[in-house]
XYZ file of C-alpha atoms in Angstrom:
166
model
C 0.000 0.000 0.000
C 1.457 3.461 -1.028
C 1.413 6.115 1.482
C -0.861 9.117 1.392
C 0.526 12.104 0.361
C 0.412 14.981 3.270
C -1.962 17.050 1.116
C -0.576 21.138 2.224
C -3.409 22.788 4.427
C -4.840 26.306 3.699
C -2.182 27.997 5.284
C 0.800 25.921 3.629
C -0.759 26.396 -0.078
C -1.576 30.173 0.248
C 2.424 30.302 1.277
C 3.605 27.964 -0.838
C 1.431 29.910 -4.025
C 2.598 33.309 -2.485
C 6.492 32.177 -2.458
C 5.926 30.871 -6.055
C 4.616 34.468 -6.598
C 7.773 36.019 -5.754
C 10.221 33.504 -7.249
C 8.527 33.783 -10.623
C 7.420 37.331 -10.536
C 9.532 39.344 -8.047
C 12.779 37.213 -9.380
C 12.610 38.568 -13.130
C 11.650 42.106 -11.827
C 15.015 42.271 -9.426
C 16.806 40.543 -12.769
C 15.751 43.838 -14.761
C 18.496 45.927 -12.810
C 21.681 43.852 -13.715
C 20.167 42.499 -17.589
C 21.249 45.506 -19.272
C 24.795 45.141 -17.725
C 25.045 41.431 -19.140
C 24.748 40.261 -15.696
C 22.023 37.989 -13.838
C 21.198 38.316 -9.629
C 23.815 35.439 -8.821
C 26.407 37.054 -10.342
C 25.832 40.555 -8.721
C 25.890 38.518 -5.218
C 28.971 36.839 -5.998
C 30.319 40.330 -6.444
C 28.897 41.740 -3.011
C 30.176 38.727 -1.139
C 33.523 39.020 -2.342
C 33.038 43.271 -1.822
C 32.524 42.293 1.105
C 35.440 39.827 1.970
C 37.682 43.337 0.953
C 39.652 43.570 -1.829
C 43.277 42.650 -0.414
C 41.390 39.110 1.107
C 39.611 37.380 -1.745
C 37.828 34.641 -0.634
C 38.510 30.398 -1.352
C 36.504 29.176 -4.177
C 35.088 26.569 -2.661
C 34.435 28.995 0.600
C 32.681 31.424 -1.822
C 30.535 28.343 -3.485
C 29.325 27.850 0.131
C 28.823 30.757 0.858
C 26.400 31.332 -2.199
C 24.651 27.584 -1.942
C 26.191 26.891 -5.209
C 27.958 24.038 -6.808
C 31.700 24.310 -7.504
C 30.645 23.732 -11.635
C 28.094 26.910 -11.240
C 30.742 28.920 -9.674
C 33.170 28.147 -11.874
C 30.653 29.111 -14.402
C 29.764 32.151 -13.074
C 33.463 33.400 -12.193
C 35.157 32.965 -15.813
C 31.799 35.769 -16.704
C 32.588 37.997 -13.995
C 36.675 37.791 -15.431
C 36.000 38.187 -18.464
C 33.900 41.395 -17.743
C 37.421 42.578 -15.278
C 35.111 42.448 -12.269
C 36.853 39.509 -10.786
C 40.481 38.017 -10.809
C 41.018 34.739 -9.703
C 44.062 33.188 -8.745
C 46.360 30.709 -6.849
C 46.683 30.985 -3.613
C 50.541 31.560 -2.574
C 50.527 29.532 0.301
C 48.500 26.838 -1.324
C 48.930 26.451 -5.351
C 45.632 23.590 -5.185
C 43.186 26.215 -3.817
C 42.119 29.164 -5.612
C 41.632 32.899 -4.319
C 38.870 35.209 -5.524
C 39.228 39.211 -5.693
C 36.708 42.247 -6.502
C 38.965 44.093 -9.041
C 38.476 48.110 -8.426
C 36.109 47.537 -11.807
C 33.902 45.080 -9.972
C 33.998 47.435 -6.317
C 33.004 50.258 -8.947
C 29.891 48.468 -10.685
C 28.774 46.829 -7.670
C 28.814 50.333 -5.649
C 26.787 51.729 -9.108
C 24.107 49.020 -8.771
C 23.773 48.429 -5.449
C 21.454 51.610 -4.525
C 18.691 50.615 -6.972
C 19.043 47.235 -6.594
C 18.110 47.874 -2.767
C 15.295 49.789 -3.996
C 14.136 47.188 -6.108
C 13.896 44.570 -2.988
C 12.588 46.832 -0.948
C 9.638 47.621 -3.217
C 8.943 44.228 -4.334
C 9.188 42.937 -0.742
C 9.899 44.737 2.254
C 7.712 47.998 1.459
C 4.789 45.504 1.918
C 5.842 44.201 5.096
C 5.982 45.994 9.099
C 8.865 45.296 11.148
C 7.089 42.146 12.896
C 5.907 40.467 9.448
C 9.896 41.343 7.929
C 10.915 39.000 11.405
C 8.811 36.608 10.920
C 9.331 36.250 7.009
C 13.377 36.282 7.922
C 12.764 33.691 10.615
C 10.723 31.486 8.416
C 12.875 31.835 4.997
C 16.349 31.213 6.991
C 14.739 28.110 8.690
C 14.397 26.610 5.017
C 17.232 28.152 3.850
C 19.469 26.636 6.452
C 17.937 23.074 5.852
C 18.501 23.716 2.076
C 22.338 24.574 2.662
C 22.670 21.104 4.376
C 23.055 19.808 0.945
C 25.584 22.219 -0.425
C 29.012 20.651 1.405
C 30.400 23.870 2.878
C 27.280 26.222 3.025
C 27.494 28.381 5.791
C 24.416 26.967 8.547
C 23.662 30.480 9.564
C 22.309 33.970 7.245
C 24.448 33.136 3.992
C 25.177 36.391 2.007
C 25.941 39.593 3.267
C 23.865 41.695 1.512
C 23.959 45.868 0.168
């Protein structure tokens, strides 16, 4: 005998149809501020979390694919667009020739610091304008629960808030 499915109450569906919502609404609206700069949302968050690792650190590859929830292929991906563009340099590390370091070049600090204000205004009018302080709380409580549980399955994803965000 198969087991019954655990059908989603009222409550689950009208949050699981109001995430979908966002993810397919919200997501290509916030995309609209990096398209006509060739770049997608990932890519502009790789660039903030290495902004924010300072440009004389750099950050591990595989710390940085943690850090984002992303495979090391995606990364890798990612990384040769933001090098090609001179937003990025990657290189060996000098203590460690197998592990690779990341860097915001001053290009990447520079378009980053550009489209970072109205990329803040985008989230907060697609999300947190529509929220008051206790329903932002609750919404960060809830989505870093899942998030969290979701990072579980990317070796080296940090357990707590993942990026730092501008």
């Amino acid at each position: 005998m198969r087991d019954e499915p655990r059908w989603l109450d009222d409550t689950e569906r009208r949050a699981w149809l109001s995430l979908l919502a966002v993810v397919l609404v919200g997501f290509p609206e916030l995309e609209r501020t990096f398209r006509p700069h060739g770049l997608v949302h990932v890519e502009y968050g790789l660039l903030a979390a290495l902004s924010d690792a300072g440009a004389d650190a750099g950050l591990r590859l595989s710390d940085l694919a943690g850090q984002m929830n992303m495979s090391p292929s995606r990364l890798s991906h990612r990384m040769r667009k933001l090098v090609e563009l001179g937003y990025v340099d990657v290189a060996p590390d000098p203590c460690d020739g197998r592990v690779s370091i990341a860097r915001v070049t001053a290009a990447g600090r520079a378009f980053a610091e550009q489209v970072a204000p109205a990329h803040v205004g985008d989230v907060r009018r697609l999300i947190f304008d529509h929220l008051d302080e206790a329903q932002t709380a609750a919404f960060a409580d809830a989505l870093e629960a899942v998030a969290r549980k979701l990072g579980d399955s990317c070796p080296g994803a940090p357990k707590g808030p993942s990026v730092p965000y501008k």
